[in-house]
Amino acid sequence: MPIFFVQRGGDIPREGTAKISGTLSKRGGGTGTRGALENWKSRHCRIIGSTLFYAESASASKAKGHINLTGLCMRMADGETGRLLSICLYWPEDPANGFYVQAPNKEQRDKWLHELRAAARVTEESLGSLGMCQLKQRCAVSGIVGFEDYSNDRAQLEAMLHEYVLQRPEVGCSSKEVPLSVLAARSGGASKAA
């Protein structure tokens, strides 16, 4: 099952100033713990606004993929990946299905965690950066609306998601690594070590 918040490709904006940029290893070959294969590739990453772009090089104008970070959580994921300095980006209502990156050192990991969390804050601006499909997906995965709901009232969906995220418990959005047993319990036993 693909991770709903990861988008393939995309143009990297030239007008936006990156909050942080640098090389991270990205886990690929499948998305999250449900992917069949696992490989790690070096990618140039940058956060512009509330979006994380990853590309093959710093000079690339096209991204290999991008993630609108609005409402996502991050956790240290060394135990999940078996690789030191790993970070997992995930939707809290589906913590076992994450997107993984690895920093080159502790200082860089801490900087990336700080900037990822800052970019993930839900604001009017970040909600406005979501496409309608992304907004609906976040609302449906959170249980705010059903997957069959065809509402196109953007203002209402934004307000509901914003209110939901404000009331969401902070469990799972901390800077501490989440033990695998907790992940397994949250996902009904579906989580396992990668």
Short mmCIF file of N, CA and C in Angstrom, two decimals:
data_model
loop_
_atom_site.label_atom_id
_atom_site.label_comp_id
_atom_site.label_asym_id
_atom_site.label_seq_id
_atom_site.Cartn_x
_atom_site.Cartn_y
_atom_site.Cartn_z
N MET A 1 0.84 -1.18 0.00
CA MET A 1 0.00 0.00 0.00
C MET A 1 0.88 1.24 0.00
N PRO A 2 0.74 2.12 -0.98
CA PRO A 2 1.59 3.30 -1.02
C PRO A 2 1.23 4.28 0.09
N ILE A 3 2.20 5.10 0.45
CA ILE A 3 1.96 6.13 1.45
C ILE A 3 1.24 7.28 0.74
N PHE A 4 0.07 7.65 1.25
CA PHE A 4 -0.76 8.60 0.53
C PHE A 4 -0.15 9.99 0.43
N PHE A 5 0.75 10.37 1.33
CA PHE A 5 1.25 11.73 1.31
C PHE A 5 2.50 11.94 0.46
N VAL A 6 3.06 10.88 -0.12
CA VAL A 6 4.24 11.00 -0.98
C VAL A 6 3.79 11.14 -2.44
N GLN A 7 4.25 12.19 -3.09
CA GLN A 7 3.91 12.45 -4.48
C GLN A 7 5.15 12.26 -5.34
N ARG A 8 5.00 11.67 -6.50
CA ARG A 8 6.14 11.49 -7.41
C ARG A 8 6.39 12.76 -8.21
N GLY A 9 7.66 12.97 -8.56
CA GLY A 9 8.05 14.06 -9.43
C GLY A 9 7.73 15.44 -8.87
N GLY A 10 7.61 16.38 -9.77
CA GLY A 10 7.28 17.75 -9.39
C GLY A 10 8.42 18.70 -9.68
N ASP A 11 8.06 19.93 -10.00
CA ASP A 11 9.06 20.98 -10.21
C ASP A 11 9.49 21.54 -8.87
N ILE A 12 10.78 21.75 -8.71
CA ILE A 12 11.30 22.35 -7.48
C ILE A 12 11.24 23.87 -7.67
N PRO A 13 10.51 24.57 -6.82
CA PRO A 13 10.40 26.03 -6.98
C PRO A 13 11.76 26.70 -6.87
N ARG A 14 12.01 27.62 -7.76
CA ARG A 14 13.27 28.37 -7.71
C ARG A 14 13.14 29.63 -6.88
N GLU A 15 11.89 30.13 -6.76
CA GLU A 15 11.69 31.38 -6.04
C GLU A 15 11.72 31.21 -4.52
N GLY A 16 11.45 30.02 -4.04
CA GLY A 16 11.41 29.80 -2.59
C GLY A 16 12.78 29.56 -2.02
N THR A 17 13.02 30.11 -0.86
CA THR A 17 14.28 29.88 -0.17
C THR A 17 14.12 28.64 0.70
N ALA A 18 15.05 27.74 0.56
CA ALA A 18 14.98 26.50 1.33
C ALA A 18 15.27 26.79 2.80
N LYS A 19 14.44 26.23 3.68
CA LYS A 19 14.65 26.36 5.12
C LYS A 19 15.88 25.54 5.52
N ILE A 20 16.07 24.44 4.83
CA ILE A 20 17.22 23.57 5.04
C ILE A 20 17.40 22.76 3.76
N SER A 21 18.63 22.45 3.42
CA SER A 21 18.87 21.58 2.27
C SER A 21 20.15 20.80 2.54
N GLY A 22 20.23 19.64 1.91
CA GLY A 22 21.40 18.80 2.08
C GLY A 22 21.12 17.39 1.62
N THR A 23 22.11 16.54 1.74
CA THR A 23 21.99 15.18 1.28
C THR A 23 21.57 14.26 2.43
N LEU A 24 20.50 13.52 2.17
CA LEU A 24 20.01 12.49 3.09
C LEU A 24 19.90 11.20 2.30
N SER A 25 20.00 10.08 2.99
CA SER A 25 19.70 8.80 2.35
C SER A 25 18.20 8.58 2.50
N LYS A 26 17.55 8.14 1.43
CA LYS A 26 16.11 7.91 1.44
C LYS A 26 15.85 6.42 1.22
N ARG A 27 14.98 5.88 2.04
CA ARG A 27 14.63 4.48 1.87
C ARG A 27 13.67 4.35 0.70
N GLY A 28 13.94 3.43 -0.16
CA GLY A 28 13.10 3.22 -1.34
C GLY A 28 12.81 1.75 -1.54
N GLY A 29 12.33 1.43 -2.74
CA GLY A 29 12.05 0.05 -3.08
C GLY A 29 10.71 -0.43 -2.57
N GLY A 30 9.96 0.42 -2.03
CA GLY A 30 8.67 0.12 -1.43
C GLY A 30 8.39 1.25 -0.47
N THR A 31 7.16 1.46 -0.12
CA THR A 31 6.85 2.58 0.74
C THR A 31 6.52 2.09 2.14
N GLY A 32 7.24 2.57 3.09
CA GLY A 32 6.98 2.22 4.47
C GLY A 32 7.33 0.78 4.78
N THR A 33 6.83 0.31 5.89
CA THR A 33 7.15 -1.05 6.33
C THR A 33 6.39 -2.08 5.52
N ARG A 34 5.47 -1.63 4.68
CA ARG A 34 4.68 -2.57 3.87
C ARG A 34 5.33 -2.85 2.51
N GLY A 35 6.39 -2.12 2.17
CA GLY A 35 7.05 -2.32 0.89
C GLY A 35 7.75 -3.66 0.84
N ALA A 36 7.86 -4.21 -0.36
CA ALA A 36 8.44 -5.55 -0.51
C ALA A 36 9.97 -5.52 -0.49
N LEU A 37 10.57 -4.52 -1.09
CA LEU A 37 12.02 -4.44 -1.18
C LEU A 37 12.51 -3.23 -0.40
N GLU A 38 13.78 -3.24 -0.06
CA GLU A 38 14.33 -2.10 0.65
C GLU A 38 15.68 -1.76 0.06
N ASN A 39 15.86 -0.50 -0.29
CA ASN A 39 17.17 0.00 -0.67
C ASN A 39 17.26 1.45 -0.21
N TRP A 40 18.45 1.94 -0.07
CA TRP A 40 18.67 3.32 0.38
C TRP A 40 19.48 4.03 -0.70
N LYS A 41 19.02 5.21 -1.07
CA LYS A 41 19.71 6.01 -2.08
C LYS A 41 19.94 7.41 -1.56
N SER A 42 21.06 7.96 -1.93
CA SER A 42 21.40 9.33 -1.55
C SER A 42 20.56 10.29 -2.38
N ARG A 43 19.91 11.24 -1.72
CA ARG A 43 19.07 12.22 -2.40
C ARG A 43 19.33 13.60 -1.83
N HIS A 44 19.33 14.59 -2.70
CA HIS A 44 19.44 15.97 -2.23
C HIS A 44 18.03 16.41 -1.82
N CYS A 45 17.90 16.79 -0.56
CA CYS A 45 16.60 17.16 -0.01
C CYS A 45 16.58 18.63 0.36
N ARG A 46 15.42 19.23 0.25
CA ARG A 46 15.24 20.61 0.71
C ARG A 46 13.80 20.84 1.09
N ILE A 47 13.61 21.69 2.09
CA ILE A 47 12.27 22.07 2.51
C ILE A 47 12.03 23.49 2.04
N ILE A 48 10.98 23.65 1.24
CA ILE A 48 10.56 24.97 0.77
C ILE A 48 9.11 25.11 1.19
N GLY A 49 8.83 26.13 2.01
CA GLY A 49 7.48 26.28 2.55
C GLY A 49 7.16 25.10 3.44
N SER A 50 6.08 24.40 3.15
CA SER A 50 5.71 23.22 3.94
C SER A 50 5.93 21.93 3.14
N THR A 51 6.81 21.99 2.13
CA THR A 51 7.03 20.83 1.27
C THR A 51 8.49 20.39 1.30
N LEU A 52 8.69 19.08 1.44
CA LEU A 52 10.00 18.46 1.34
C LEU A 52 10.15 17.93 -0.08
N PHE A 53 11.16 18.41 -0.78
CA PHE A 53 11.48 17.92 -2.13
C PHE A 53 12.73 17.06 -2.03
N TYR A 54 12.78 15.96 -2.81
CA TYR A 54 14.01 15.18 -2.90
C TYR A 54 14.31 14.92 -4.36
N ALA A 55 15.60 15.11 -4.70
CA ALA A 55 16.05 15.01 -6.08
C ALA A 55 17.37 14.26 -6.14
N GLU A 56 17.80 13.93 -7.35
CA GLU A 56 19.05 13.19 -7.50
C GLU A 56 20.28 14.04 -7.19
N SER A 57 20.16 15.38 -7.39
CA SER A 57 21.31 16.25 -7.13
C SER A 57 20.83 17.64 -6.72
N ALA A 58 21.75 18.43 -6.22
CA ALA A 58 21.43 19.80 -5.79
C ALA A 58 21.05 20.69 -6.96
N SER A 59 21.54 20.38 -8.14
CA SER A 59 21.26 21.21 -9.31
C SER A 59 20.00 20.81 -10.07
N ALA A 60 19.35 19.73 -9.66
CA ALA A 60 18.16 19.25 -10.37
C ALA A 60 17.01 20.25 -10.26
N SER A 61 16.29 20.44 -11.37
CA SER A 61 15.12 21.32 -11.35
C SER A 61 13.84 20.51 -11.16
N LYS A 62 13.92 19.21 -11.40
CA LYS A 62 12.78 18.30 -11.21
C LYS A 62 13.06 17.40 -10.02
N ALA A 63 12.07 17.25 -9.18
CA ALA A 63 12.20 16.38 -8.02
C ALA A 63 11.90 14.94 -8.41
N LYS A 64 12.52 14.01 -7.70
CA LYS A 64 12.12 12.60 -7.83
C LYS A 64 10.79 12.40 -7.11
N GLY A 65 10.56 13.24 -6.08
CA GLY A 65 9.32 13.19 -5.33
C GLY A 65 9.23 14.35 -4.37
N HIS A 66 8.06 14.53 -3.81
CA HIS A 66 7.87 15.60 -2.82
C HIS A 66 6.76 15.21 -1.86
N ILE A 67 6.81 15.83 -0.68
CA ILE A 67 5.85 15.54 0.37
C ILE A 67 5.39 16.86 0.98
N ASN A 68 4.10 17.10 0.95
CA ASN A 68 3.58 18.24 1.70
C ASN A 68 3.52 17.77 3.15
N LEU A 69 4.26 18.44 4.01
CA LEU A 69 4.45 18.00 5.39
C LEU A 69 3.30 18.39 6.32
N THR A 70 2.34 19.15 5.85
CA THR A 70 1.26 19.65 6.68
C THR A 70 0.58 18.53 7.48
N GLY A 71 0.67 18.64 8.81
CA GLY A 71 0.01 17.69 9.69
C GLY A 71 0.75 16.40 9.96
N LEU A 72 1.91 16.20 9.31
CA LEU A 72 2.67 14.96 9.52
C LEU A 72 3.44 15.04 10.83
N CYS A 73 3.86 13.89 11.32
CA CYS A 73 4.71 13.80 12.50
C CYS A 73 6.03 13.15 12.09
N MET A 74 7.03 13.33 12.92
CA MET A 74 8.34 12.75 12.69
C MET A 74 8.81 12.06 13.96
N ARG A 75 9.57 11.00 13.79
CA ARG A 75 10.16 10.32 14.93
C ARG A 75 11.52 9.79 14.52
N MET A 76 12.40 9.64 15.52
CA MET A 76 13.67 8.98 15.28
C MET A 76 13.35 7.51 15.06
N ALA A 77 13.98 6.90 14.07
CA ALA A 77 13.57 5.56 13.65
C ALA A 77 14.72 4.57 13.54
N ASP A 78 15.78 4.77 14.32
CA ASP A 78 16.94 3.87 14.24
C ASP A 78 16.54 2.41 14.43
N GLY A 79 15.69 2.13 15.42
CA GLY A 79 15.29 0.76 15.71
C GLY A 79 14.41 0.15 14.62
N GLU A 80 13.69 0.97 13.90
CA GLU A 80 12.81 0.48 12.83
C GLU A 80 13.58 0.13 11.57
N THR A 81 14.64 0.89 11.30
CA THR A 81 15.37 0.71 10.05
C THR A 81 16.65 -0.09 10.21
N GLY A 82 17.14 -0.17 11.45
CA GLY A 82 18.44 -0.81 11.66
C GLY A 82 19.57 0.10 11.23
N ARG A 83 19.29 1.38 11.00
CA ARG A 83 20.29 2.35 10.56
C ARG A 83 20.29 3.53 11.52
N LEU A 84 21.45 3.89 12.00
CA LEU A 84 21.56 5.03 12.90
C LEU A 84 21.15 6.31 12.20
N LEU A 85 20.61 7.25 12.98
CA LEU A 85 20.27 8.60 12.52
C LEU A 85 19.10 8.62 11.53
N SER A 86 18.23 7.62 11.61
CA SER A 86 17.06 7.55 10.73
C SER A 86 15.92 8.39 11.29
N ILE A 87 15.12 8.91 10.38
CA ILE A 87 13.93 9.70 10.71
C ILE A 87 12.76 9.10 9.94
N CYS A 88 11.63 8.97 10.61
CA CYS A 88 10.41 8.50 9.95
C CYS A 88 9.42 9.65 9.89
N LEU A 89 8.86 9.92 8.71
CA LEU A 89 7.76 10.87 8.52
C LEU A 89 6.51 10.03 8.37
N TYR A 90 5.45 10.37 9.10
CA TYR A 90 4.26 9.53 9.07
C TYR A 90 3.02 10.33 9.45
N TRP A 91 1.88 9.79 9.07
CA TRP A 91 0.60 10.35 9.48
C TRP A 91 0.24 9.65 10.79
N PRO A 92 -0.04 10.39 11.86
CA PRO A 92 -0.21 9.77 13.18
C PRO A 92 -1.28 8.69 13.25
N GLU A 93 -2.29 8.78 12.43
CA GLU A 93 -3.34 7.77 12.45
C GLU A 93 -2.93 6.51 11.69
N ASP A 94 -1.76 6.51 11.08
CA ASP A 94 -1.22 5.34 10.38
C ASP A 94 0.29 5.27 10.63
N PRO A 95 0.72 5.12 11.89
CA PRO A 95 2.14 5.25 12.23
C PRO A 95 3.03 4.14 11.68
N ALA A 96 2.45 3.01 11.29
CA ALA A 96 3.27 1.91 10.78
C ALA A 96 3.65 2.09 9.32
N ASN A 97 3.06 3.07 8.66
CA ASN A 97 3.30 3.29 7.23
C ASN A 97 4.04 4.61 7.07
N GLY A 98 5.37 4.56 7.12
CA GLY A 98 6.16 5.78 7.12
C GLY A 98 7.11 5.92 5.94
N PHE A 99 7.64 7.13 5.83
CA PHE A 99 8.63 7.50 4.81
C PHE A 99 9.93 7.74 5.59
N TYR A 100 11.01 7.07 5.20
CA TYR A 100 12.24 7.08 5.99
C TYR A 100 13.39 7.77 5.27
N VAL A 101 14.12 8.58 6.05
CA VAL A 101 15.36 9.19 5.58
C VAL A 101 16.41 9.00 6.67
N GLN A 102 17.67 9.15 6.28
CA GLN A 102 18.77 8.99 7.21
C GLN A 102 19.73 10.16 7.04
N ALA A 103 20.08 10.80 8.15
CA ALA A 103 21.01 11.92 8.13
C ALA A 103 22.45 11.41 8.23
N PRO A 104 23.42 12.24 7.77
CA PRO A 104 24.82 11.79 7.82
C PRO A 104 25.44 11.85 9.21
N ASN A 105 24.88 12.68 10.11
CA ASN A 105 25.43 12.79 11.47
C ASN A 105 24.34 13.30 12.41
N LYS A 106 24.61 13.25 13.71
CA LYS A 106 23.61 13.62 14.71
C LYS A 106 23.21 15.09 14.60
N GLU A 107 24.17 15.96 14.38
CA GLU A 107 23.87 17.39 14.25
C GLU A 107 22.89 17.63 13.10
N GLN A 108 23.14 17.00 11.96
CA GLN A 108 22.25 17.16 10.81
C GLN A 108 20.87 16.55 11.09
N ARG A 109 20.84 15.38 11.74
CA ARG A 109 19.55 14.78 12.07
C ARG A 109 18.73 15.71 12.94
N ASP A 110 19.35 16.30 13.95
CA ASP A 110 18.63 17.20 14.84
C ASP A 110 18.13 18.44 14.10
N LYS A 111 18.93 18.98 13.19
CA LYS A 111 18.51 20.14 12.39
C LYS A 111 17.33 19.77 11.49
N TRP A 112 17.43 18.61 10.83
CA TRP A 112 16.35 18.17 9.94
C TRP A 112 15.06 17.92 10.73
N LEU A 113 15.16 17.28 11.89
CA LEU A 113 13.97 17.04 12.71
C LEU A 113 13.31 18.37 13.08
N HIS A 114 14.11 19.34 13.49
CA HIS A 114 13.56 20.65 13.87
C HIS A 114 12.84 21.30 12.69
N GLU A 115 13.47 21.32 11.53
CA GLU A 115 12.88 21.99 10.36
C GLU A 115 11.69 21.21 9.80
N LEU A 116 11.75 19.89 9.84
CA LEU A 116 10.61 19.08 9.39
C LEU A 116 9.39 19.35 10.27
N ARG A 117 9.60 19.37 11.57
CA ARG A 117 8.49 19.63 12.48
C ARG A 117 7.93 21.05 12.30
N ALA A 118 8.81 22.02 12.09
CA ALA A 118 8.34 23.39 11.88
C ALA A 118 7.50 23.47 10.61
N ALA A 119 7.95 22.80 9.55
CA ALA A 119 7.23 22.83 8.27
C ALA A 119 5.92 22.05 8.34
N ALA A 120 5.78 21.14 9.29
CA ALA A 120 4.58 20.31 9.41
C ALA A 120 3.45 20.98 10.19
N ARG A 121 3.75 22.13 10.80
CA ARG A 121 2.70 22.82 11.57
C ARG A 121 1.53 23.17 10.67
N VAL A 122 0.34 22.98 11.20
CA VAL A 122 -0.87 23.26 10.43
C VAL A 122 -1.24 24.72 10.62
N THR A 123 -1.17 25.48 9.53
CA THR A 123 -1.52 26.90 9.52
C THR A 123 -2.42 27.15 8.32
N GLU A 124 -2.99 28.34 8.26
CA GLU A 124 -3.81 28.68 7.08
C GLU A 124 -2.98 28.57 5.81
N GLU A 125 -1.73 29.04 5.89
CA GLU A 125 -0.86 28.98 4.71
C GLU A 125 -0.55 27.55 4.30
N SER A 126 -0.23 26.68 5.28
CA SER A 126 0.11 25.30 4.92
C SER A 126 -1.12 24.55 4.42
N LEU A 127 -2.30 24.82 4.99
CA LEU A 127 -3.51 24.18 4.48
C LEU A 127 -3.78 24.63 3.04
N GLY A 128 -3.51 25.91 2.76
CA GLY A 128 -3.70 26.43 1.41
C GLY A 128 -2.76 25.82 0.39
N SER A 129 -1.62 25.28 0.86
CA SER A 129 -0.66 24.67 -0.06
C SER A 129 -1.05 23.24 -0.45
N LEU A 130 -2.02 22.67 0.27
CA LEU A 130 -2.48 21.32 -0.07
C LEU A 130 -3.39 21.36 -1.28
N GLY A 131 -3.22 20.43 -2.19
CA GLY A 131 -4.18 20.27 -3.27
C GLY A 131 -5.47 19.71 -2.68
N MET A 132 -6.56 19.83 -3.40
CA MET A 132 -7.85 19.35 -2.90
C MET A 132 -7.80 17.84 -2.60
N CYS A 133 -7.15 17.08 -3.46
CA CYS A 133 -7.03 15.64 -3.24
C CYS A 133 -6.25 15.35 -1.96
N GLN A 134 -5.13 16.06 -1.75
CA GLN A 134 -4.34 15.87 -0.54
C GLN A 134 -5.14 16.24 0.71
N LEU A 135 -5.90 17.31 0.63
CA LEU A 135 -6.73 17.74 1.75
C LEU A 135 -7.77 16.67 2.09
N LYS A 136 -8.44 16.16 1.07
CA LYS A 136 -9.46 15.12 1.28
C LYS A 136 -8.83 13.85 1.85
N GLN A 137 -7.65 13.48 1.34
CA GLN A 137 -6.98 12.27 1.85
C GLN A 137 -6.67 12.40 3.33
N ARG A 138 -6.15 13.55 3.74
CA ARG A 138 -5.82 13.75 5.15
C ARG A 138 -7.08 13.70 6.01
N CYS A 139 -8.16 14.29 5.53
CA CYS A 139 -9.43 14.27 6.27
C CYS A 139 -9.98 12.84 6.37
N ALA A 140 -9.91 12.09 5.28
CA ALA A 140 -10.44 10.72 5.28
C ALA A 140 -9.60 9.80 6.15
N VAL A 141 -8.28 9.87 6.05
CA VAL A 141 -7.42 9.01 6.86
C VAL A 141 -7.59 9.31 8.34
N SER A 142 -7.89 10.57 8.66
CA SER A 142 -8.10 10.96 10.06
C SER A 142 -9.48 10.57 10.56
N GLY A 143 -10.36 10.14 9.68
CA GLY A 143 -11.70 9.76 10.08
C GLY A 143 -12.66 10.94 10.18
N ILE A 144 -12.25 12.09 9.69
CA ILE A 144 -13.10 13.29 9.74
C ILE A 144 -14.25 13.15 8.76
N VAL A 145 -13.95 12.62 7.58
CA VAL A 145 -14.96 12.35 6.55
C VAL A 145 -14.71 10.94 6.04
N GLY A 146 -15.70 10.35 5.40
CA GLY A 146 -15.54 9.03 4.82
C GLY A 146 -14.80 9.12 3.49
N PHE A 147 -14.19 8.02 3.08
CA PHE A 147 -13.49 8.00 1.79
C PHE A 147 -14.46 8.22 0.64
N GLU A 148 -15.73 7.90 0.84
CA GLU A 148 -16.74 8.07 -0.21
C GLU A 148 -17.33 9.48 -0.23
N ASP A 149 -16.92 10.34 0.71
CA ASP A 149 -17.45 11.70 0.78
C ASP A 149 -16.88 12.51 -0.39
N TYR A 150 -17.76 13.11 -1.15
CA TYR A 150 -17.32 13.87 -2.32
C TYR A 150 -17.43 15.37 -2.10
N SER A 151 -17.39 15.81 -0.87
CA SER A 151 -17.49 17.23 -0.54
C SER A 151 -16.38 18.01 -1.24
N ASN A 152 -16.72 19.13 -1.81
CA ASN A 152 -15.73 20.02 -2.43
C ASN A 152 -15.69 21.36 -1.72
N ASP A 153 -16.22 21.42 -0.51
CA ASP A 153 -16.20 22.66 0.27
C ASP A 153 -14.84 22.78 0.94
N ARG A 154 -13.90 23.37 0.24
CA ARG A 154 -12.52 23.46 0.71
C ARG A 154 -12.42 24.14 2.07
N ALA A 155 -13.11 25.24 2.24
CA ALA A 155 -13.04 25.98 3.51
C ALA A 155 -13.50 25.10 4.68
N GLN A 156 -14.57 24.33 4.46
CA GLN A 156 -15.08 23.47 5.52
C GLN A 156 -14.08 22.35 5.83
N LEU A 157 -13.50 21.72 4.80
CA LEU A 157 -12.52 20.65 5.01
C LEU A 157 -11.28 21.19 5.72
N GLU A 158 -10.80 22.37 5.32
CA GLU A 158 -9.64 22.98 5.97
C GLU A 158 -9.92 23.24 7.44
N ALA A 159 -11.10 23.79 7.73
CA ALA A 159 -11.46 24.10 9.11
C ALA A 159 -11.54 22.82 9.95
N MET A 160 -12.15 21.77 9.39
CA MET A 160 -12.27 20.50 10.12
C MET A 160 -10.90 19.87 10.39
N LEU A 161 -10.02 19.88 9.37
CA LEU A 161 -8.70 19.30 9.55
C LEU A 161 -7.89 20.10 10.57
N HIS A 162 -7.96 21.42 10.46
CA HIS A 162 -7.22 22.27 11.40
C HIS A 162 -7.66 22.01 12.83
N GLU A 163 -8.97 21.97 13.06
CA GLU A 163 -9.51 21.71 14.39
C GLU A 163 -9.10 20.32 14.88
N TYR A 164 -9.16 19.34 14.00
CA TYR A 164 -8.79 17.97 14.36
C TYR A 164 -7.32 17.90 14.80
N VAL A 165 -6.43 18.51 14.01
CA VAL A 165 -5.00 18.45 14.32
C VAL A 165 -4.70 19.18 15.62
N LEU A 166 -5.39 20.29 15.89
CA LEU A 166 -5.19 21.00 17.14
C LEU A 166 -5.57 20.16 18.35
N GLN A 167 -6.57 19.29 18.19
CA GLN A 167 -7.04 18.45 19.29
C GLN A 167 -6.36 17.08 19.34
N ARG A 168 -5.54 16.79 18.34
CA ARG A 168 -4.86 15.50 18.27
C ARG A 168 -3.91 15.36 19.46
N PRO A 169 -3.91 14.22 20.11
CA PRO A 169 -2.96 14.02 21.21
C PRO A 169 -1.53 14.09 20.69
N GLU A 170 -0.63 14.56 21.50
CA GLU A 170 0.78 14.68 21.08
C GLU A 170 1.50 13.33 21.05
N VAL A 171 0.85 12.27 21.50
CA VAL A 171 1.46 10.94 21.47
C VAL A 171 1.84 10.60 20.04
N GLY A 172 3.07 10.18 19.85
CA GLY A 172 3.53 9.81 18.51
C GLY A 172 4.15 10.95 17.75
N CYS A 173 4.06 12.17 18.26
CA CYS A 173 4.66 13.31 17.58
C CYS A 173 5.81 13.87 18.41
N SER A 174 6.35 13.06 19.28
CA SER A 174 7.43 13.52 20.14
C SER A 174 8.78 13.30 19.46
N SER A 175 9.80 13.84 20.09
CA SER A 175 11.15 13.68 19.54
C SER A 175 11.77 12.35 19.96
N LYS A 176 11.09 11.62 20.83
CA LYS A 176 11.63 10.34 21.27
C LYS A 176 11.26 9.24 20.28
N GLU A 177 12.13 8.25 20.21
CA GLU A 177 11.86 7.11 19.35
C GLU A 177 10.70 6.30 19.92
N VAL A 178 9.78 5.87 19.07
CA VAL A 178 8.64 5.10 19.51
C VAL A 178 9.03 3.63 19.49
N PRO A 179 8.90 2.92 20.63
CA PRO A 179 9.26 1.50 20.64
C PRO A 179 8.40 0.70 19.66
N LEU A 180 8.98 -0.33 19.07
CA LEU A 180 8.27 -1.14 18.09
C LEU A 180 7.02 -1.78 18.69
N SER A 181 7.06 -2.13 19.98
CA SER A 181 5.89 -2.74 20.61
C SER A 181 4.71 -1.77 20.63
N VAL A 182 5.00 -0.46 20.81
CA VAL A 182 3.94 0.55 20.80
C VAL A 182 3.37 0.67 19.39
N LEU A 183 4.24 0.66 18.38
CA LEU A 183 3.77 0.74 16.99
C LEU A 183 2.90 -0.47 16.66
N ALA A 184 3.32 -1.65 17.11
CA ALA A 184 2.55 -2.85 16.83
C ALA A 184 1.18 -2.78 17.48
N ALA A 185 1.12 -2.28 18.70
CA ALA A 185 -0.15 -2.15 19.41
C ALA A 185 -1.07 -1.15 18.70
N ARG A 186 -0.49 -0.03 18.24
CA ARG A 186 -1.29 1.00 17.56
C ARG A 186 -1.88 0.50 16.26
N SER A 187 -1.11 -0.33 15.55
CA SER A 187 -1.56 -0.76 14.23
C SER A 187 -2.17 -2.17 14.26
N GLY A 188 -2.51 -2.65 15.42
CA GLY A 188 -3.13 -3.96 15.52
C GLY A 188 -2.19 -5.09 15.23
N GLY A 189 -0.88 -4.89 15.49
CA GLY A 189 0.09 -5.95 15.30
C GLY A 189 0.69 -5.99 13.91
N ALA A 190 0.35 -5.02 13.04
CA ALA A 190 0.84 -5.06 11.66
C ALA A 190 2.28 -4.59 11.54
N SER A 191 2.78 -3.85 12.53
CA SER A 191 4.14 -3.31 12.46
C SER A 191 5.15 -4.38 12.80
N LYS A 192 6.26 -4.36 12.09
CA LYS A 192 7.36 -5.27 12.41
C LYS A 192 8.66 -4.58 12.10
N ALA A 193 9.72 -5.07 12.64
CA ALA A 193 11.04 -4.46 12.42
C ALA A 193 11.42 -4.60 10.96
N ALA A 194 12.00 -3.54 10.40
CA ALA A 194 12.39 -3.56 8.99
C ALA A 194 13.73 -4.22 8.82
#
